[in-house]
Short mmCIF file of C-alpha atoms in Angstrom, two decimals:
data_model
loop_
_atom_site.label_atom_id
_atom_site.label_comp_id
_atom_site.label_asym_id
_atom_site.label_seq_id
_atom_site.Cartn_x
_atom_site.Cartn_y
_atom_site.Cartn_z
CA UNK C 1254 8.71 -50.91 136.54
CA UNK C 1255 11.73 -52.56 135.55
CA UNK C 1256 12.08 -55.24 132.77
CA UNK C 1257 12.19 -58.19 134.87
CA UNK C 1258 8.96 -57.39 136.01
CA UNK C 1259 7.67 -58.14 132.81
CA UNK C 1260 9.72 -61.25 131.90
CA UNK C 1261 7.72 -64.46 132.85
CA UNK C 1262 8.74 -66.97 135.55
CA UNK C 1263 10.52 -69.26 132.91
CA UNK C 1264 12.79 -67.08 131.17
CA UNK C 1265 13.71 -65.07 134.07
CA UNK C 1266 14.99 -68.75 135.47
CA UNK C 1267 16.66 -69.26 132.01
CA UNK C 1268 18.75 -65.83 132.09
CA UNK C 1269 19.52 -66.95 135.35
CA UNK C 1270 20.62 -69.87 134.60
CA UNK C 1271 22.67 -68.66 131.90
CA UNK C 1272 24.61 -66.11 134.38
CA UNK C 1273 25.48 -68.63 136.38
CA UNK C 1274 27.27 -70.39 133.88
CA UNK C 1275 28.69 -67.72 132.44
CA UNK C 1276 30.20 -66.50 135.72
CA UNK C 1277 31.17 -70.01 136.75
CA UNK C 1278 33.13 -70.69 133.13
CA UNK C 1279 35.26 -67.54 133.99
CA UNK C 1280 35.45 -67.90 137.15
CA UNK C 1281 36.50 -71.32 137.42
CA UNK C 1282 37.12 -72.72 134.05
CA UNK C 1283 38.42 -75.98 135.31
CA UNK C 1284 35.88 -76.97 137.04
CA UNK C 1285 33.40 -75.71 134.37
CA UNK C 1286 35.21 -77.57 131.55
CA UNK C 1287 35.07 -81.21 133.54
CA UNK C 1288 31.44 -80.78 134.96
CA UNK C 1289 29.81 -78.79 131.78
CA UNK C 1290 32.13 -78.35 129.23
CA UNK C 1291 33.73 -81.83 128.48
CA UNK C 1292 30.10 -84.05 128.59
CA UNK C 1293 28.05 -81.57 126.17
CA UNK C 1294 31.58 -81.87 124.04
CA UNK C 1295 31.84 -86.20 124.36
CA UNK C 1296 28.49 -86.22 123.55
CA UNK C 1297 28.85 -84.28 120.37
CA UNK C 1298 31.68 -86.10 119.24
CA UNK C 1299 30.21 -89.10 119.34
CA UNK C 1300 27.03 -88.60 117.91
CA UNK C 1301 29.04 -86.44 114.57
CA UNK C 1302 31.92 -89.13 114.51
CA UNK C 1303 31.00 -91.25 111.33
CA UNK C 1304 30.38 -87.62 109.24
CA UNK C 1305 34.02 -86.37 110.68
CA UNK C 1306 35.89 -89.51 110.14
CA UNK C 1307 34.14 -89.73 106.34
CA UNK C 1308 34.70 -85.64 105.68
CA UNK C 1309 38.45 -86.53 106.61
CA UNK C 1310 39.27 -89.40 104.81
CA UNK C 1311 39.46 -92.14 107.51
CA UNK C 1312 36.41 -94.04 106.11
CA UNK C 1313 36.96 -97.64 104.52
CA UNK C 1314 34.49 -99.02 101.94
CA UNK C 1315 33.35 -102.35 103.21
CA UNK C 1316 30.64 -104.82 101.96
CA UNK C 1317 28.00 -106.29 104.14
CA UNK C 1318 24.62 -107.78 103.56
CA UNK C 1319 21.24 -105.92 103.67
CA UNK C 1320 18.03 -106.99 103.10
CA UNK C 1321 16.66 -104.42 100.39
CA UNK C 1322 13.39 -103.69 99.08
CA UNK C 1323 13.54 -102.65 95.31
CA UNK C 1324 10.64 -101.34 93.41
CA UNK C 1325 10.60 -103.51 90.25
CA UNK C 1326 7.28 -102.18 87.83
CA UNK C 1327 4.55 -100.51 88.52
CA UNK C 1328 1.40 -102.90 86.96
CA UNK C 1329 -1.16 -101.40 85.13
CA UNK C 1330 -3.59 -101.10 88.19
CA UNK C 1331 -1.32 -98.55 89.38
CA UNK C 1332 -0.06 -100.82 92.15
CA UNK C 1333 3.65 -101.22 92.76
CA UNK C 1334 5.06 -104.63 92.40
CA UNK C 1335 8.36 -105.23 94.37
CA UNK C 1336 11.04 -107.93 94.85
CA UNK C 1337 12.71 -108.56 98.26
CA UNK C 1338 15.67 -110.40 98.52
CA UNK C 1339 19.11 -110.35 100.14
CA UNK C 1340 22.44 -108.19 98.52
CA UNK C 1341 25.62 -106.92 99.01
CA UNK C 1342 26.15 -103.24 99.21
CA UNK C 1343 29.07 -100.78 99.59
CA UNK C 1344 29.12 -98.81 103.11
CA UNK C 1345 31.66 -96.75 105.16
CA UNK C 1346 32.78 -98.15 108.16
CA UNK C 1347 34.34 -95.53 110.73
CA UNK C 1348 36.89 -96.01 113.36
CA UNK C 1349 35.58 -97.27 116.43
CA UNK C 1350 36.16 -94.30 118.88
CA UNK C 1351 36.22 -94.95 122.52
CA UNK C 1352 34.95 -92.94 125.34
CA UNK C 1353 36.63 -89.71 125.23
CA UNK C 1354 38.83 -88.80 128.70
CA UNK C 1355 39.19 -85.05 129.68
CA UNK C 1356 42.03 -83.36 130.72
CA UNK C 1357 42.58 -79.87 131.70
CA UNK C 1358 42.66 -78.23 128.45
CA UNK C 1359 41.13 -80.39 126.59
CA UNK C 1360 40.33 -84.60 126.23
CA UNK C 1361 41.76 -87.36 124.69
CA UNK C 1362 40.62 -90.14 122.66
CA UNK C 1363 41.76 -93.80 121.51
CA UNK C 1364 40.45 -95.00 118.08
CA UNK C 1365 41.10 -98.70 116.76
CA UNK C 1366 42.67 -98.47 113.03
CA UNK C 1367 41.02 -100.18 110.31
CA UNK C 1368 42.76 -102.53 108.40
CA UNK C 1369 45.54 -100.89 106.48
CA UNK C 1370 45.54 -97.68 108.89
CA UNK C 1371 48.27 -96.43 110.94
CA UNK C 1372 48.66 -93.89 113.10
CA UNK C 1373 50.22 -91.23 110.38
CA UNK C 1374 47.41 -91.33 108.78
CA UNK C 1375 45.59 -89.41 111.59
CA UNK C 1376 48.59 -87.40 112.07
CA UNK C 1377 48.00 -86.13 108.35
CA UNK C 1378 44.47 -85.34 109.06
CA UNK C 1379 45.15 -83.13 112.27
CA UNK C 1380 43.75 -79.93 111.23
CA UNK C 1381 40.97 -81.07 109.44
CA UNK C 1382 40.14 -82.81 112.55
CA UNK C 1383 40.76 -79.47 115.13
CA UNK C 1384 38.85 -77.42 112.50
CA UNK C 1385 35.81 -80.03 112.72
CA UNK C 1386 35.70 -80.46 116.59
CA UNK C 1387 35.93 -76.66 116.85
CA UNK C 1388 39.17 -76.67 118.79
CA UNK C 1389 42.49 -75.25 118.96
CA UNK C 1390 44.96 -78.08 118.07
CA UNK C 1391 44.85 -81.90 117.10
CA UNK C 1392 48.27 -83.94 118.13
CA UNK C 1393 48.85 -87.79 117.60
CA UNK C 1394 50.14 -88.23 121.79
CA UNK C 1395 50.45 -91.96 121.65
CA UNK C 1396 49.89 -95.17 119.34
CA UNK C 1397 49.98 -98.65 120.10
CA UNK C 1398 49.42 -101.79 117.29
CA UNK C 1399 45.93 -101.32 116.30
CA UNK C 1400 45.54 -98.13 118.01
CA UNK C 1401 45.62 -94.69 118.01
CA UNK C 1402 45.30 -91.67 120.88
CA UNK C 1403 44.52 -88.12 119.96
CA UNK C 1404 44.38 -85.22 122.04
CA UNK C 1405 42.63 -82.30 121.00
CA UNK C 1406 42.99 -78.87 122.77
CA UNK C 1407 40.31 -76.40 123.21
CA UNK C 1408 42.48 -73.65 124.23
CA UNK C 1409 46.10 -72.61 123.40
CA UNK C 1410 47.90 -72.92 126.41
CA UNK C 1411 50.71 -71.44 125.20
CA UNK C 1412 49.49 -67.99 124.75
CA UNK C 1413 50.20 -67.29 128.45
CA UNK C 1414 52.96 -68.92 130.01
CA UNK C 1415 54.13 -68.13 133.67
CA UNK C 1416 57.67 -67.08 134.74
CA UNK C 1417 59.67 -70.11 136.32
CA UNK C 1418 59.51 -70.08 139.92
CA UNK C 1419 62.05 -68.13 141.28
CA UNK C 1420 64.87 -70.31 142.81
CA UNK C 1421 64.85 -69.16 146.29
CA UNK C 1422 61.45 -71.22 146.64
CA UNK C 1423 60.97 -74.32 148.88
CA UNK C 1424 59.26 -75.85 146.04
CA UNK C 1425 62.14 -75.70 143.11
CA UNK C 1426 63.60 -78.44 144.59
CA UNK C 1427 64.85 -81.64 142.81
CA UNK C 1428 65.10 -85.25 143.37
CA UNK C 1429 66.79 -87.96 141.78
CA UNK C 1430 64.39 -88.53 139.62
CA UNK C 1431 64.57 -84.97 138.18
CA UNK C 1432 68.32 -85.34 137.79
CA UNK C 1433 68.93 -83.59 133.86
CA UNK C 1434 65.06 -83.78 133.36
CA UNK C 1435 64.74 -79.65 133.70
CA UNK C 1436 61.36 -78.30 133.02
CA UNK C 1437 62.02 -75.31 130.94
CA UNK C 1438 58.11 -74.58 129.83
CA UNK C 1439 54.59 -76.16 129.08
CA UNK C 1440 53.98 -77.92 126.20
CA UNK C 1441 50.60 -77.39 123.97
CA UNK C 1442 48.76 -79.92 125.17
CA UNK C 1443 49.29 -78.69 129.15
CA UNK C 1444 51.88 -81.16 130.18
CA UNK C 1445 55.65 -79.44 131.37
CA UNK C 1446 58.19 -79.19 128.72
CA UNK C 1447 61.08 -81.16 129.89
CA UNK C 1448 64.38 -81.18 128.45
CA UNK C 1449 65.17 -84.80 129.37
CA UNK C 1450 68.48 -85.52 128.72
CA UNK C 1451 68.66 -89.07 129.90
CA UNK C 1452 66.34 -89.99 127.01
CA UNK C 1453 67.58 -87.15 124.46
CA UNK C 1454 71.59 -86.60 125.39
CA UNK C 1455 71.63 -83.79 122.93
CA UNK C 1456 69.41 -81.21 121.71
CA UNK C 1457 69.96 -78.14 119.15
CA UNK C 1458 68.49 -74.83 120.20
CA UNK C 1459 67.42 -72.77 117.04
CA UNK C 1460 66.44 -68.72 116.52
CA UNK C 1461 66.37 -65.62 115.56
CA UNK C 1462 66.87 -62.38 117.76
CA UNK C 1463 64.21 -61.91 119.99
CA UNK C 1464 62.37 -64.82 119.43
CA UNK C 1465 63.41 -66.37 122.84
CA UNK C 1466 66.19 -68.71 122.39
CA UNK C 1467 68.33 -66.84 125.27
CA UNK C 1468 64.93 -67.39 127.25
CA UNK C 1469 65.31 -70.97 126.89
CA UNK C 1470 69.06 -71.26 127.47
CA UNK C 1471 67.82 -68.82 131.14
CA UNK C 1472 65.35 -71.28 131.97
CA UNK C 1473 67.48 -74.47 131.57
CA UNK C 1474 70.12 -72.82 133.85
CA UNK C 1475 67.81 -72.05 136.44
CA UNK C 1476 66.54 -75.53 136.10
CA UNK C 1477 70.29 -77.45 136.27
CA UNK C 1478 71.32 -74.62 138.61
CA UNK C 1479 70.51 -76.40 141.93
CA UNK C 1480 70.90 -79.79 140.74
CA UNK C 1481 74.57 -81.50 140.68
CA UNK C 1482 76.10 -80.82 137.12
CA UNK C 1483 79.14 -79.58 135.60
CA UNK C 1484 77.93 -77.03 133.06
CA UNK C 1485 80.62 -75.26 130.44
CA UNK C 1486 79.99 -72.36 129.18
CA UNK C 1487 80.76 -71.80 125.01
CA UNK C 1488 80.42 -67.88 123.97
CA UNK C 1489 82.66 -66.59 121.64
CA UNK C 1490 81.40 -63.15 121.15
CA UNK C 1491 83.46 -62.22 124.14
CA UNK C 1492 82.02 -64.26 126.93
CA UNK C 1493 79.01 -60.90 126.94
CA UNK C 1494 76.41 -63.51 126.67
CA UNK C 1495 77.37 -66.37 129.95
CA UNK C 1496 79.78 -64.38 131.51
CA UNK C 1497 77.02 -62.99 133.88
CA UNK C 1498 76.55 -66.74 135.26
CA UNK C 1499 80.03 -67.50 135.58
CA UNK C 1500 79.71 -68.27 139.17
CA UNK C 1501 77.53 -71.49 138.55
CA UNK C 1502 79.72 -72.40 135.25
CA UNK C 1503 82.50 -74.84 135.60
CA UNK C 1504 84.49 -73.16 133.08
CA UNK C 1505 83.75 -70.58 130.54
CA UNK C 1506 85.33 -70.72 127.06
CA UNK C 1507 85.55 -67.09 124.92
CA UNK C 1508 88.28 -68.00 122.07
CA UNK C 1509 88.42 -70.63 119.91
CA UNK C 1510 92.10 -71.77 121.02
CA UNK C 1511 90.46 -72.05 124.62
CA UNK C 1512 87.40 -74.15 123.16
CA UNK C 1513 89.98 -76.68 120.99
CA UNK C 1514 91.97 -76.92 124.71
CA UNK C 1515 89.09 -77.39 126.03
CA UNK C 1516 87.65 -79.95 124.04
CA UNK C 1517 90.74 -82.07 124.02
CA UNK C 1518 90.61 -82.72 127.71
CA UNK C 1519 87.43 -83.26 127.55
CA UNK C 1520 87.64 -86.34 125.23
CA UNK C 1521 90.34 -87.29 127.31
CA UNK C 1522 87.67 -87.06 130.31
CA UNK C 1523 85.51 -89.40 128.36
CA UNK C 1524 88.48 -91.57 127.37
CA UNK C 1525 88.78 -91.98 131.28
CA UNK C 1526 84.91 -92.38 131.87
CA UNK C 1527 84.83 -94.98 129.20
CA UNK C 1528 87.40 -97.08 130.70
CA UNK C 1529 85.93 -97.09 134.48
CA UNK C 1530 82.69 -98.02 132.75
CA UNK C 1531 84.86 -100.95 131.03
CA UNK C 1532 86.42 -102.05 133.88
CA UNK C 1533 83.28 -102.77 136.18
CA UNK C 1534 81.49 -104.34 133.06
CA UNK C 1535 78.76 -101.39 132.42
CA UNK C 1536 77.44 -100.04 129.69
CA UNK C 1537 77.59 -96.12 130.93
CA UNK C 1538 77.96 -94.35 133.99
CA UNK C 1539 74.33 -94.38 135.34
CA UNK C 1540 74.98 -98.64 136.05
CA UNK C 1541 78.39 -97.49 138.08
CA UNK C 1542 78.13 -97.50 141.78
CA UNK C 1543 77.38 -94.05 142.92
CA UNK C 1544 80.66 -93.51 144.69
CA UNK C 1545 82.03 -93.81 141.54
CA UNK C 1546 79.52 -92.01 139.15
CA UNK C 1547 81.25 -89.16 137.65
CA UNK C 1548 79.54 -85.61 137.64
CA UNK C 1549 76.98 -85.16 134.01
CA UNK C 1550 78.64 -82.55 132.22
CA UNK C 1551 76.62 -80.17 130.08
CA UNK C 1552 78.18 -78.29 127.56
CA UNK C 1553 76.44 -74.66 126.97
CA UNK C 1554 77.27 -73.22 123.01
CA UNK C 1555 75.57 -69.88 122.99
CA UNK C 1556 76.49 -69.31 119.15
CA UNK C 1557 77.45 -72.33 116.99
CA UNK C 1558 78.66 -70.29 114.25
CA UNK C 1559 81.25 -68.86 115.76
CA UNK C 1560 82.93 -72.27 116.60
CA UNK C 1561 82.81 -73.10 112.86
CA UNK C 1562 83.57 -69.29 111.01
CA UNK C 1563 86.61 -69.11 109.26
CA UNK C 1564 88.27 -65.66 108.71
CA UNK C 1565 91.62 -67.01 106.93
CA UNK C 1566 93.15 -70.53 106.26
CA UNK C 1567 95.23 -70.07 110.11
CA UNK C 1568 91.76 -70.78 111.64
CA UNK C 1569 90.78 -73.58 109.95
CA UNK C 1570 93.18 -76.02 112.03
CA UNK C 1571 91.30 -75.12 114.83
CA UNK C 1572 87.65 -75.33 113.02
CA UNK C 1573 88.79 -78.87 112.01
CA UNK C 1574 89.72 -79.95 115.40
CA UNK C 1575 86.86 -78.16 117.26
CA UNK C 1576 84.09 -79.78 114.79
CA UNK C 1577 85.71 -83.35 115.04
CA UNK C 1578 85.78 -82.92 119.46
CA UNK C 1579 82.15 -81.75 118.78
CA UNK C 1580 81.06 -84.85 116.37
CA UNK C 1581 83.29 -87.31 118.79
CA UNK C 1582 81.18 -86.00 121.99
CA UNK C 1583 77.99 -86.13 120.39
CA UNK C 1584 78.47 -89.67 119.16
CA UNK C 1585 79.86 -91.50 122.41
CA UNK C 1586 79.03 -88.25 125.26
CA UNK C 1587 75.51 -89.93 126.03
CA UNK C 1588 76.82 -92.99 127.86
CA UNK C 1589 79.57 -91.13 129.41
CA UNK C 1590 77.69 -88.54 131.04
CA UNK C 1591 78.51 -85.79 128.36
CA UNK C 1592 75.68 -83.83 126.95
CA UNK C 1593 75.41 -80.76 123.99
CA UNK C 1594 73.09 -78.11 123.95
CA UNK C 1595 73.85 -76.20 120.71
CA UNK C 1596 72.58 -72.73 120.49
CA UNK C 1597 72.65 -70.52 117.30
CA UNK C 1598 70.94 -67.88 115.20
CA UNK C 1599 71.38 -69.96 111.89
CA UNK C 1600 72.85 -73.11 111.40
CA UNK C 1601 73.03 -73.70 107.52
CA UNK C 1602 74.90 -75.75 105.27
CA UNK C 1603 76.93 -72.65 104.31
CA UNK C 1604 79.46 -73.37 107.92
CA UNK C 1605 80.65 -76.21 105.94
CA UNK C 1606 80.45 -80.24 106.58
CA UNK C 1607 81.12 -80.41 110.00
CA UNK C 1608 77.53 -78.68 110.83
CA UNK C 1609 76.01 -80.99 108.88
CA UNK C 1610 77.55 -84.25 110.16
CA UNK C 1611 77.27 -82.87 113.92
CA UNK C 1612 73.43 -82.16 113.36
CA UNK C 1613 72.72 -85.99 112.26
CA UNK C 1614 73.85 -86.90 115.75
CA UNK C 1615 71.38 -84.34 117.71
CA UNK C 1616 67.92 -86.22 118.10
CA UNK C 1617 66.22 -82.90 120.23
CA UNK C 1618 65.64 -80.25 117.96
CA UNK C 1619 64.27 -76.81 119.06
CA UNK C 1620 63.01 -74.27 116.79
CA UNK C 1621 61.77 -70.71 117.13
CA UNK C 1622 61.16 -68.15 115.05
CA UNK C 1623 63.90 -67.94 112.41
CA UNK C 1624 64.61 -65.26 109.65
CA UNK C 1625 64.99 -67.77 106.48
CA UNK C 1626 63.94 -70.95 105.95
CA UNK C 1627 66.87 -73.24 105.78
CA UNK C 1628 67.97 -72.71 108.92
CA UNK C 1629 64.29 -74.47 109.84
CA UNK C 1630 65.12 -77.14 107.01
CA UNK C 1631 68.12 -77.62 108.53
CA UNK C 1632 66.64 -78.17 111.47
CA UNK C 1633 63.46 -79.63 111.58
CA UNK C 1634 63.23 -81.24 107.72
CA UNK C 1635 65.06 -84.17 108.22
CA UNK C 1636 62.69 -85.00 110.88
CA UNK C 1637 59.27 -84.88 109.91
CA UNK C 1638 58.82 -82.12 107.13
CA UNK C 1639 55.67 -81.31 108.28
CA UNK C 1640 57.12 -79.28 111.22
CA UNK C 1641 58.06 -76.19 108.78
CA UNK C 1642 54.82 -74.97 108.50
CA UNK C 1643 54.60 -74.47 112.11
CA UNK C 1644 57.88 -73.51 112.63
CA UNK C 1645 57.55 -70.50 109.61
CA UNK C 1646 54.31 -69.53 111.55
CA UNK C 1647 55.34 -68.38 114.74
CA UNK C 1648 53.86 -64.67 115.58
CA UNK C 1649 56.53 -62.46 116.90
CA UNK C 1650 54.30 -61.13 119.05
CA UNK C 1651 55.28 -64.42 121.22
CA UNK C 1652 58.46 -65.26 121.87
CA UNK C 1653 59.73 -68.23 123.66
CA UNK C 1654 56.92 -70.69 121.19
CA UNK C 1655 59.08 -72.86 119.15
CA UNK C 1656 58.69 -76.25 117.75
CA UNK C 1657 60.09 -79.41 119.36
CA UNK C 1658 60.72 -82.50 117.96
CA UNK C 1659 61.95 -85.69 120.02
CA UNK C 1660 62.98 -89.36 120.31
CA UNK C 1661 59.92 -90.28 118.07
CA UNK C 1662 60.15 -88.14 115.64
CA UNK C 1663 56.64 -86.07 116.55
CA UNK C 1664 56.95 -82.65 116.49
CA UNK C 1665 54.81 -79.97 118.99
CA UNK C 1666 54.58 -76.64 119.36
CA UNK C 1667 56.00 -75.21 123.67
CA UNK C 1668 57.15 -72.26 124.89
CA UNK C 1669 59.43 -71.43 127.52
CA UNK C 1670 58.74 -70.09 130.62
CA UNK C 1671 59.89 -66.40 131.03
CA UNK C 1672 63.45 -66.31 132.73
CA UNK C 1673 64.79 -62.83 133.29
CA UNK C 1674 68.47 -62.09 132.61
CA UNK C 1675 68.59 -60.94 136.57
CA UNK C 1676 66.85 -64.15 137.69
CA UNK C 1677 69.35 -66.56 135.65
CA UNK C 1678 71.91 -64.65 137.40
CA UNK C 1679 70.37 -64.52 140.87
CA UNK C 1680 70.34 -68.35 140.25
CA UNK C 1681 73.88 -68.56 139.25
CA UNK C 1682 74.76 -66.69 142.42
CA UNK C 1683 72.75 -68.64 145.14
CA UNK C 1684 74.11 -72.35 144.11
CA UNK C 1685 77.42 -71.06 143.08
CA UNK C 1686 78.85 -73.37 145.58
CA UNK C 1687 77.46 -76.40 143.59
CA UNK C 1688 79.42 -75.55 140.38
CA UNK C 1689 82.49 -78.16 140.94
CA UNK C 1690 85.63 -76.62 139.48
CA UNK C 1691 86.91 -78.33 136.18
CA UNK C 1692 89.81 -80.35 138.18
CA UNK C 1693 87.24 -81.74 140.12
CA UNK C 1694 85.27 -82.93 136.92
CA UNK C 1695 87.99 -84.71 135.28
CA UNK C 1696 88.90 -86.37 138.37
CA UNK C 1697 85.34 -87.18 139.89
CA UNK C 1698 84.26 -90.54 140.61
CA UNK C 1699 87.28 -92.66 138.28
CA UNK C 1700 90.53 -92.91 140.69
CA UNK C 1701 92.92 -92.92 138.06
CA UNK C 1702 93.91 -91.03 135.36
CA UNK C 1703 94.28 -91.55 131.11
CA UNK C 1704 97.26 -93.88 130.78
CA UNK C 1705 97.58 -93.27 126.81
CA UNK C 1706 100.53 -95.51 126.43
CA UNK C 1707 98.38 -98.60 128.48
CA UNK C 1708 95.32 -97.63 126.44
CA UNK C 1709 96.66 -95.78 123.39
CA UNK C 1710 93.26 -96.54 121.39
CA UNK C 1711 91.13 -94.29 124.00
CA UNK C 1712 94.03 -91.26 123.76
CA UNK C 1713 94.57 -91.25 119.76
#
């Protein structure tokens, strides 16, 4: 005689019951989470909201009137005399809270602030919130005037993140729309991690060894591989680092004379760009007819300290003149077409002024793990302080998780898909023929070239 001989009827249906769902949550976890999941969750949120919101501080005392009943004396007969009548009384008022909307790894929520509420307040109270609601993460994803959205993720999606699709697949196309908006990874709420460049022109690419900075600068070739941009190569520790994806570079820079020749045409190609833009009565190059649209340009520095290391005073001509190209790109290079991606193991105040002014001007910030903390200052503390803490707690157990800041000023945690060093260069090998040559970048799209005496303000 077996056990379930001896089990009655009803709790023989309720192990059953509770296999199912066990095999159905790991089976398909999706589906689970939307059908099963998500309502037992909204539910629960909504009938614990007014002890959260109070346990985290986003309460308000407000008055209102109640109709009380006081005991006043207790006569002699032993029976209690009371007095009813009207008062006003102190209670907490909680954020109204909307109905909660799932998505894949989690939901997301809309609250209307109280008066004298706004939105950083809830950004404050994150991880009091994800440690309440029994999840993973709390990020502010979206605000509005009176509003507020949260998303809250029950799982880290981060802690597995697929390779990139290899680029031999039908599906790694592009469109136009994709044009320098690579996805390079996943974000933690589920969404892709772009690197949009039309909406960030620059963005400064942070970490130590090994914790999967090279990954990232891998993935966003693979990405920009098959699309049509000019990318230039930076690596001064001998070319060792690009040199295997020379075929899909435009040019490839190894000494510092090369990069302050380099950089000198190169404001002379934006000289040019800005005064085709001028002469049709646009703004930059994306309002330009598109026979005349000039090629993006991407500019690729593997190691920013190398560009700004002085051994004796002979170099530091060249440091000067390389840091004030850099600053002059990263000021004017977004309407022209011109974008940075700056790439270093530590960027600190120590590589003198230049680094400083040139990091004022980068608005994407990516950091991974890093060996001391002012290269994460440096990075992420001028932009919302609050960013370090995650930053100093990435695992080394998983590389490619860094920290990402953008246009307004949020920070989240991503990681990069994995991008072997054979599949960047199998990328840089089958769309070799859409790396233009550097002649054809300084002449695409304008039909004339930098007349410095005609224009001498553009070629000073």
């Amino acid at each position: 005689m077996s056990i379930l001989d001896v089990l009655p009827p009803p709790l023989l249906i309720a192990l059953a019951v509770s296999v199912a769902l066990r095999l159905w949550k790991r089976l398909a976890p999706v589906s689970f989470w939307y059908l099963i999941g998500f309502p037992l969750k909204a539910v629960r949120l909504r009938w614990t909201w007014r002890h959260v919101a109070s346990g985290c501080g986003l309460t308000k005392k407000r008055h209102r009137w109640w109709f009380t009943v006081i005991p006043n004396m207790v006569a002699s007969t032993g029976v209690v005399r009371v007095k009813r009548r009207f008062q006003r009384v102190a209670v907490d008022t909680k954020p109204w809270m909307k109905l909660p909307r799932p998505v894949r790894h989690g939901w997301r929520v809309t609250f209307h602030l109280l008066d004298g509420q706004i939105p950083d307040d809830y950004a404050k109270v994150c991880e009091r919130l994800a440690h309440a609601w029994r999840v993973e993460a709390v990020r502010v994803v979206g605000s509005r005037p009176g509003r507020v959205t949260l998303q809250a993720t029950t799982r880290d999606p981060l802690a597995h993140v697929l390779p990139a699709m290899p680029p031999d697949e039908p599906e790694s196309g592009w469109t136009a729309a994709d044009l320098l908006r690579p996805v390079v990874g996943v974000l933690e709420t589920g969404a892709p991690w772009h690197l949009d460049f039309r909406l960030i022109p620059h963005w400064m690419n942070v970490g130590a060894t090994q914790s999967g900075k090279s990954n990232l600068i891998n993935a966003l070739l693979v990405a920009l591989a098959r699309q049509p941009v000019a990318i230039i190569g930076f690596d001064l520790k001998g070319g060792v680092e690009l040199s295997p994806y020379a075929p899909r570079l435009s040019a490839l820079v190894t000494t510092r004379a090369d990069a302050v020749r380099l950089l000198a045409e190169l404001i002379g190609v934006m000289g040019a760009r800005m005064l085709a833009c001028r002469e049709h009565g646009t703004r930059d190059i994306w309002q330009l007819p598109d026979a005349l649209r000039p090629i993006p340009i991407l500019l690729l520095v593997d190691e920013l300290a190398e560009l700004f290391l002085t051994a004796d005073k002979a170099e530091k001509d060249e440091v000067t003149k390389t840091a004030t190209a850099l600053l002059r790109i990263a000021q004017l290079g977004r309407a022209f077409g011109i974008h940075l991606v700056l790439s270093g193991q530590r960027i600190g105040s120590d590589l003198g002024p230049g680094v400083t002014a040139l990091r004022a001007q980068i608005g994407g910030r990516v950091c991974h793990r890093v060996n001391d903390p002012e290269t994460a200052v440096m990075t992420l503390g001028d932009l919302d302080p609050d960013a370090l803490t995650a930053a100093r707690s990435i695992p080394p157990d998983m590389p490619g998780v860094a920290v990402v800041t953008g246009a307004d000023g949020r920070w989240t945690r991503a990681r990069s898909g994995y991008v072997s060093t054979t599949a960047a260069e199998q990328a840089a090998q089958t769309f070799a023929d859409r790396a233009p040559s550097w002649e054809q970048v300084k002449a695409s799209g304008l039909g004339h070239e930098l007349d410095s005496n005609a224009h001498p303000e553009i070629a000073a």
